[in-house]
């Protein structure tokens, strides 16, 4: 039995072969696996219709690259157009999209830097003789993170090359349903025609339009990860996961950090869990200005920024100075320069996102869209990748499988992580009625916190189930270390229609935090104290 | 620990319950309080010391993430051990309180059967009392085995001694290839000690051997020495002390070659034996396996004597794991006193080996799957992965690994799950639940990953079968 080379995944989930030269046997085996060229009419190669490509993907991010590479596997002529409009502050980056450059990847790495700060404190309790406090240097971290991101940009370029996907670093816009043109950085006009076009241009951070000085003086997540020097005393405006995650790691590396929220944190997420996240952040050292919204940002002679805001509760106006103001008030789809109106691609009038059906098709035949740009879809890398791959398989691989957007798990990488899959408690109550759901919950303490004398007040989990008969699990929510690792496997279970009894039949792994999920037995309905002792 | 759970259960049903717990001191004199192996000399202290070792690695990583400290950081064994023992003490105390709150009578005495329905309890002072009961549950667990060579009991330690050792063990020889041996060797090396593991034949017998070898390779590359195919034949004391110096003589299993080595500490981890030989089982007619000492039970944990039950590590053909013991004990009591019928489900029990590179597993190993179903009927999907947290500090990029084994004839049902990487236990738990729900490869492929975490690699659709290029 030939031992395979099993592709080693790149950090953004796209494929990357691990070894340079496959064996002859391997090549033959691979060739045997290639599907026969499609005979279906209308799916012919571009050359027979006079168009240069079978597929043009606009946007080289998670969704776009996954779609392009998958299509190339079917022997199709594929091109990717990727372009990064510099941020108002002038930040730009390479191939790979939001996740790789200004999202998941640098975020998780900086989150890790913050977690290591806590680990340094714990280490003393475990016998390591490290003297506190330990100082953090932003530029060392930033360089490490930025170098890694650049290696991913490079990796993507190489992969496209290996798969014979043509890469254009140009900003494209539609001239007709099968033609996209744009200018290269050098000013050369390029025209690309394709049978099928996939729009995957993603989104960019919003700036508040009603705050003077917001654009001139504030930064966003687009800039934060590329700063060469420490942001210093920072105000993060917003209540999104972007806001909380960034504020969280900034606090963790020792910076004076404040979060300003107009109303509730993590709108759309389970609100009990959202409160626990922010409660933990408060005890962690992040300052919160709740029910406040900024009115203006001015630059002081010292180069610091003076922010003025209204406190809605106290009906007062307040002010303070910061080194950095970061806007994290949402993201807007990147469609402005695409010229969608010319070709008739319909967008949602409120959000500006592209409207697609279950097969990712837009209102125009042969034009599709995947990823953050699409209306009603989760703004997540793994869903974009999966949707992009399945789309390519349907277009060129004779598959009819549609993307399943149900029960998509996710994790907020706040200082105390929050992972979840399925319905929030309030959504379950709304859908089924509180009499028809049962919520099992527990406050637990991770073993590693004991010796470290860490506060576990917000370490909590809950399972929302249907109350009748088999007690199918509707949602699972977990706050604690490694929340993503914990939730992933359970998300699989929920995809299999897991029930509460099945969870209880599963034996726990000891000692872990995840095992507490299989031991949940106290209901909210009972009113009993939900604190459990692991051992 | 299991006592806490099922005795509280029994007391819930208003039965008069008593528990007898007694710890015979080790040859070195170590002893401990209420709670059993897991709490005192197993899972708990092991995971905490493993955590201490992981934190040592975190310290190294942190520099690359911008944390600045110039000094070479050293580890203090006493600080760690004291903290660990304090926490264990709090657990011992917690159990005493829980038993009392649930009105369970507790005696710190050694129990042995003297006749039908009658047990004799002897406490530390030698005072004997007799008790009768309608039903008995034997849950005496196991203790580490000794080699039976000159110097073993006089000079060697076992895991029973390690976690409360009042001095740093220093240069250590770990004898054995069990998960106990590898986990202990792993954290001792992680704390900066010079560690050698002496292995008679294979690593982690009973576990997937490819995974076992990867674990060994990783440990070797990270500073643990291995002496393969040797067994010690005598241990002599060169110098007294805490620690002293011991000389170990070992013989090759493949020939006549003999080697010698000097170590501060020799830790034996060659297996565990059930505490069933001296508890009067013959007086009441309970059968035991004469060779292993384990007690055979039916699927309701009942021995051949109808009023005597057994749970935990002493059971024949069952897994030696805390959560299994707890589950079995709890369900047993519910069947005895609450009219329940649910039996303990021993199939697809997940487990984790907390070696420096952690290994989580559930279901069949590759070799047992091939044996049971035939190579042509199983499909193996695998992938290496590089945890994102390891990129910036430039840690190994080709060591973490995941493998999923599917049964082609049963809808490509997932029958084996193996992952080697950080937080393997946290990753594996959910997959075990999914396997319990009958997970198939298709369902795996249809589940979206969480990004960026290690666990997502296990579901990424580019895991490829053997023999096919990625």
Tab-separated table of N, CA and C in Angstrom, chain B residues 7-64:
chain	number	residue	atom	x	y	z
B	7	UNK	N	-21.068	6.531	45.370
B	7	UNK	CA	-21.551	6.449	46.737
B	7	UNK	C	-22.512	7.583	47.032
B	8	UNK	N	-22.241	8.738	46.448
B	8	UNK	CA	-23.194	9.832	46.604
B	8	UNK	C	-24.508	9.441	45.950
B	9	UNK	N	-24.386	8.754	44.800
B	9	UNK	CA	-25.591	8.275	44.107
B	9	UNK	C	-26.401	7.367	45.025
B	10	UNK	N	-25.723	6.384	45.602
B	10	UNK	CA	-26.418	5.404	46.444
B	10	UNK	C	-27.056	6.102	47.636
B	11	UNK	N	-26.308	7.027	48.212
B	11	UNK	CA	-26.835	7.727	49.382
B	11	UNK	C	-28.049	8.563	48.983
B	12	UNK	N	-28.062	9.031	47.734
B	12	UNK	CA	-29.207	9.800	47.229
B	12	UNK	C	-30.493	8.980	47.333
B	13	UNK	N	-30.354	7.683	47.143
B	13	UNK	CA	-31.532	6.812	47.184
B	13	UNK	C	-31.788	6.318	48.603
B	14	UNK	N	-31.199	7.023	49.556
B	14	UNK	CA	-31.397	6.789	50.978
B	14	UNK	C	-30.998	5.406	51.442
B	15	UNK	N	-29.903	4.948	50.852
B	15	UNK	CA	-29.341	3.698	51.322
B	15	UNK	C	-28.256	4.025	52.328
B	16	UNK	N	-28.050	3.132	53.288
B	16	UNK	CA	-26.948	3.326	54.234
B	16	UNK	C	-25.682	2.880	53.548
B	17	UNK	N	-24.770	3.821	53.389
B	17	UNK	CA	-23.569	3.522	52.626
B	17	UNK	C	-22.317	3.765	53.449
B	18	UNK	N	-21.348	2.830	53.291
B	18	UNK	CA	-20.063	3.030	53.932
B	18	UNK	C	-18.967	2.850	52.892
B	19	UNK	N	-17.913	3.637	53.051
B	19	UNK	CA	-16.755	3.416	52.196
B	19	UNK	C	-15.519	3.198	53.057
B	20	UNK	N	-14.774	2.171	52.680
B	20	UNK	CA	-13.501	1.903	53.336
B	20	UNK	C	-12.396	2.252	52.347
B	21	UNK	N	-11.517	3.149	52.765
B	21	UNK	CA	-10.397	3.475	51.893
B	21	UNK	C	-9.114	3.418	52.687
B	22	UNK	N	-8.110	2.782	52.115
B	22	UNK	CA	-6.833	2.673	52.822
B	22	UNK	C	-5.696	2.636	51.815
B	23	UNK	N	-4.640	3.360	52.103
B	23	UNK	CA	-3.479	3.368	51.209
B	23	UNK	C	-2.310	2.715	51.911
B	24	UNK	N	-1.914	1.541	51.395
B	24	UNK	CA	-0.715	0.898	51.931
B	24	UNK	C	0.488	1.698	51.437
B	25	UNK	N	1.355	2.181	52.342
B	25	UNK	CA	2.491	2.993	51.888
B	25	UNK	C	3.368	2.238	50.901
B	26	UNK	N	4.022	2.990	50.026
B	26	UNK	CA	4.931	2.394	49.045
B	26	UNK	C	6.186	1.919	49.758
B	27	UNK	N	7.012	1.129	49.075
B	27	UNK	CA	8.292	0.721	49.681
B	27	UNK	C	9.114	1.930	50.128
B	28	UNK	N	8.921	3.077	49.440
B	28	UNK	CA	9.663	4.273	49.836
B	28	UNK	C	8.967	5.039	50.956
B	29	UNK	N	7.762	4.596	51.290
B	29	UNK	CA	7.044	5.238	52.395
B	29	UNK	C	6.001	6.258	52.000
B	30	UNK	N	5.765	6.418	50.704
B	30	UNK	CA	4.773	7.428	50.274
B	30	UNK	C	3.357	6.938	50.557
B	31	UNK	N	2.505	7.879	50.918
B	31	UNK	CA	1.099	7.557	51.122
B	31	UNK	C	0.278	8.800	50.764
B	32	UNK	N	-1.061	8.651	50.812
B	32	UNK	CA	-1.904	9.787	50.439
B	32	UNK	C	-3.311	9.631	50.964
B	33	UNK	N	-4.148	10.654	50.709
B	33	UNK	CA	-5.491	10.695	51.290
B	33	UNK	C	-6.576	10.119	50.390
B	34	UNK	N	-7.817	10.469	50.723
B	34	UNK	CA	-8.985	9.932	50.036
B	34	UNK	C	-9.072	10.438	48.596
B	35	UNK	N	-9.433	9.519	47.693
B	35	UNK	CA	-9.606	9.941	46.301
B	35	UNK	C	-9.085	8.961	45.278
B	36	UNK	N	-8.211	8.055	45.718
B	36	UNK	CA	-7.739	7.050	44.772
B	36	UNK	C	-6.574	7.504	43.910
B	37	UNK	N	-6.261	6.653	42.934
B	37	UNK	CA	-5.097	6.887	42.090
B	37	UNK	C	-5.189	8.188	41.313
B	38	UNK	N	-6.290	8.393	40.606
B	38	UNK	CA	-6.435	9.558	39.723
B	38	UNK	C	-6.093	10.861	40.437
B	39	UNK	N	-6.721	11.064	41.568
B	39	UNK	CA	-6.545	12.315	42.306
B	39	UNK	C	-5.148	12.477	42.888
B	40	UNK	N	-4.616	11.387	43.437
B	40	UNK	CA	-3.384	11.473	44.224
B	40	UNK	C	-2.094	11.170	43.477
B	41	UNK	N	-2.116	10.138	42.660
B	41	UNK	CA	-0.880	9.679	42.015
B	41	UNK	C	-1.133	9.315	40.556
B	42	UNK	N	-2.108	9.982	39.950
B	42	UNK	CA	-2.420	9.688	38.555
B	42	UNK	C	-2.738	10.946	37.780
B	43	UNK	N	-3.896	10.916	37.094
B	43	UNK	CA	-4.343	11.995	36.206
B	43	UNK	C	-4.037	13.414	36.677
B	44	UNK	N	-4.409	13.710	37.916
B	44	UNK	CA	-4.332	15.091	38.382
B	44	UNK	C	-2.904	15.610	38.517
B	45	UNK	N	-2.086	14.993	39.381
B	45	UNK	CA	-0.714	15.504	39.460
B	45	UNK	C	0.024	15.354	38.130
B	46	UNK	N	-0.293	14.322	37.361
B	46	UNK	CA	0.384	14.109	36.083
B	46	UNK	C	0.115	15.273	35.148
B	47	UNK	N	-1.172	15.666	35.029
B	47	UNK	CA	-1.536	16.747	34.117
B	47	UNK	C	-0.945	18.070	34.584
B	48	UNK	N	-0.894	18.282	35.896
B	48	UNK	CA	-0.335	19.533	36.414
B	48	UNK	C	1.162	19.615	36.135
B	49	UNK	N	1.871	18.502	36.298
B	49	UNK	CA	3.300	18.534	36.015
B	49	UNK	C	3.562	18.630	34.510
B	50	UNK	N	2.710	18.011	33.739
B	50	UNK	CA	2.769	18.142	32.272
B	50	UNK	C	2.570	19.610	31.905
B	51	UNK	N	1.641	20.265	32.581
B	51	UNK	CA	1.385	21.683	32.347
B	51	UNK	C	2.620	22.508	32.697
B	52	UNK	N	3.290	22.146	33.781
B	52	UNK	CA	4.506	22.858	34.165
B	52	UNK	C	5.533	22.756	33.045
B	53	UNK	N	5.660	21.568	32.472
B	53	UNK	CA	6.608	21.370	31.377
B	53	UNK	C	6.182	22.171	30.145
B	54	UNK	N	4.880	22.176	29.831
B	54	UNK	CA	4.380	22.947	28.683
B	54	UNK	C	4.664	24.438	28.880
B	55	UNK	N	4.555	24.892	30.130
B	55	UNK	CA	4.815	26.306	30.398
B	55	UNK	C	6.275	26.629	30.161
B	56	UNK	N	7.161	25.667	30.398
B	56	UNK	CA	8.567	25.882	30.094
B	56	UNK	C	8.739	26.151	28.610
B	57	UNK	N	8.030	25.382	27.799
B	57	UNK	CA	8.070	25.588	26.348
B	57	UNK	C	7.459	26.938	25.989
B	58	UNK	N	6.359	27.291	26.668
B	58	UNK	CA	5.694	28.570	26.411
B	58	UNK	C	6.643	29.727	26.686
B	59	UNK	N	7.454	29.577	27.727
B	59	UNK	CA	8.421	30.614	28.049
B	59	UNK	C	9.366	30.830	26.865
B	60	UNK	N	9.812	29.729	26.273
B	60	UNK	CA	10.710	29.835	25.125
B	60	UNK	C	10.007	30.521	23.964
B	61	UNK	N	8.781	30.092	23.674
B	61	UNK	CA	8.003	30.677	22.572
B	61	UNK	C	7.767	32.159	22.773
B	62	UNK	N	7.553	32.539	24.035
B	62	UNK	CA	7.087	33.903	24.299
B	62	UNK	C	8.077	34.955	23.828
B	63	UNK	N	9.336	34.610	23.801
B	63	UNK	CA	10.331	35.583	23.345
B	63	UNK	C	10.059	35.979	21.896
B	64	UNK	N	9.732	34.988	21.078
B	64	UNK	CA	9.466	35.267	19.667
B	64	UNK	C	8.187	36.075	19.486
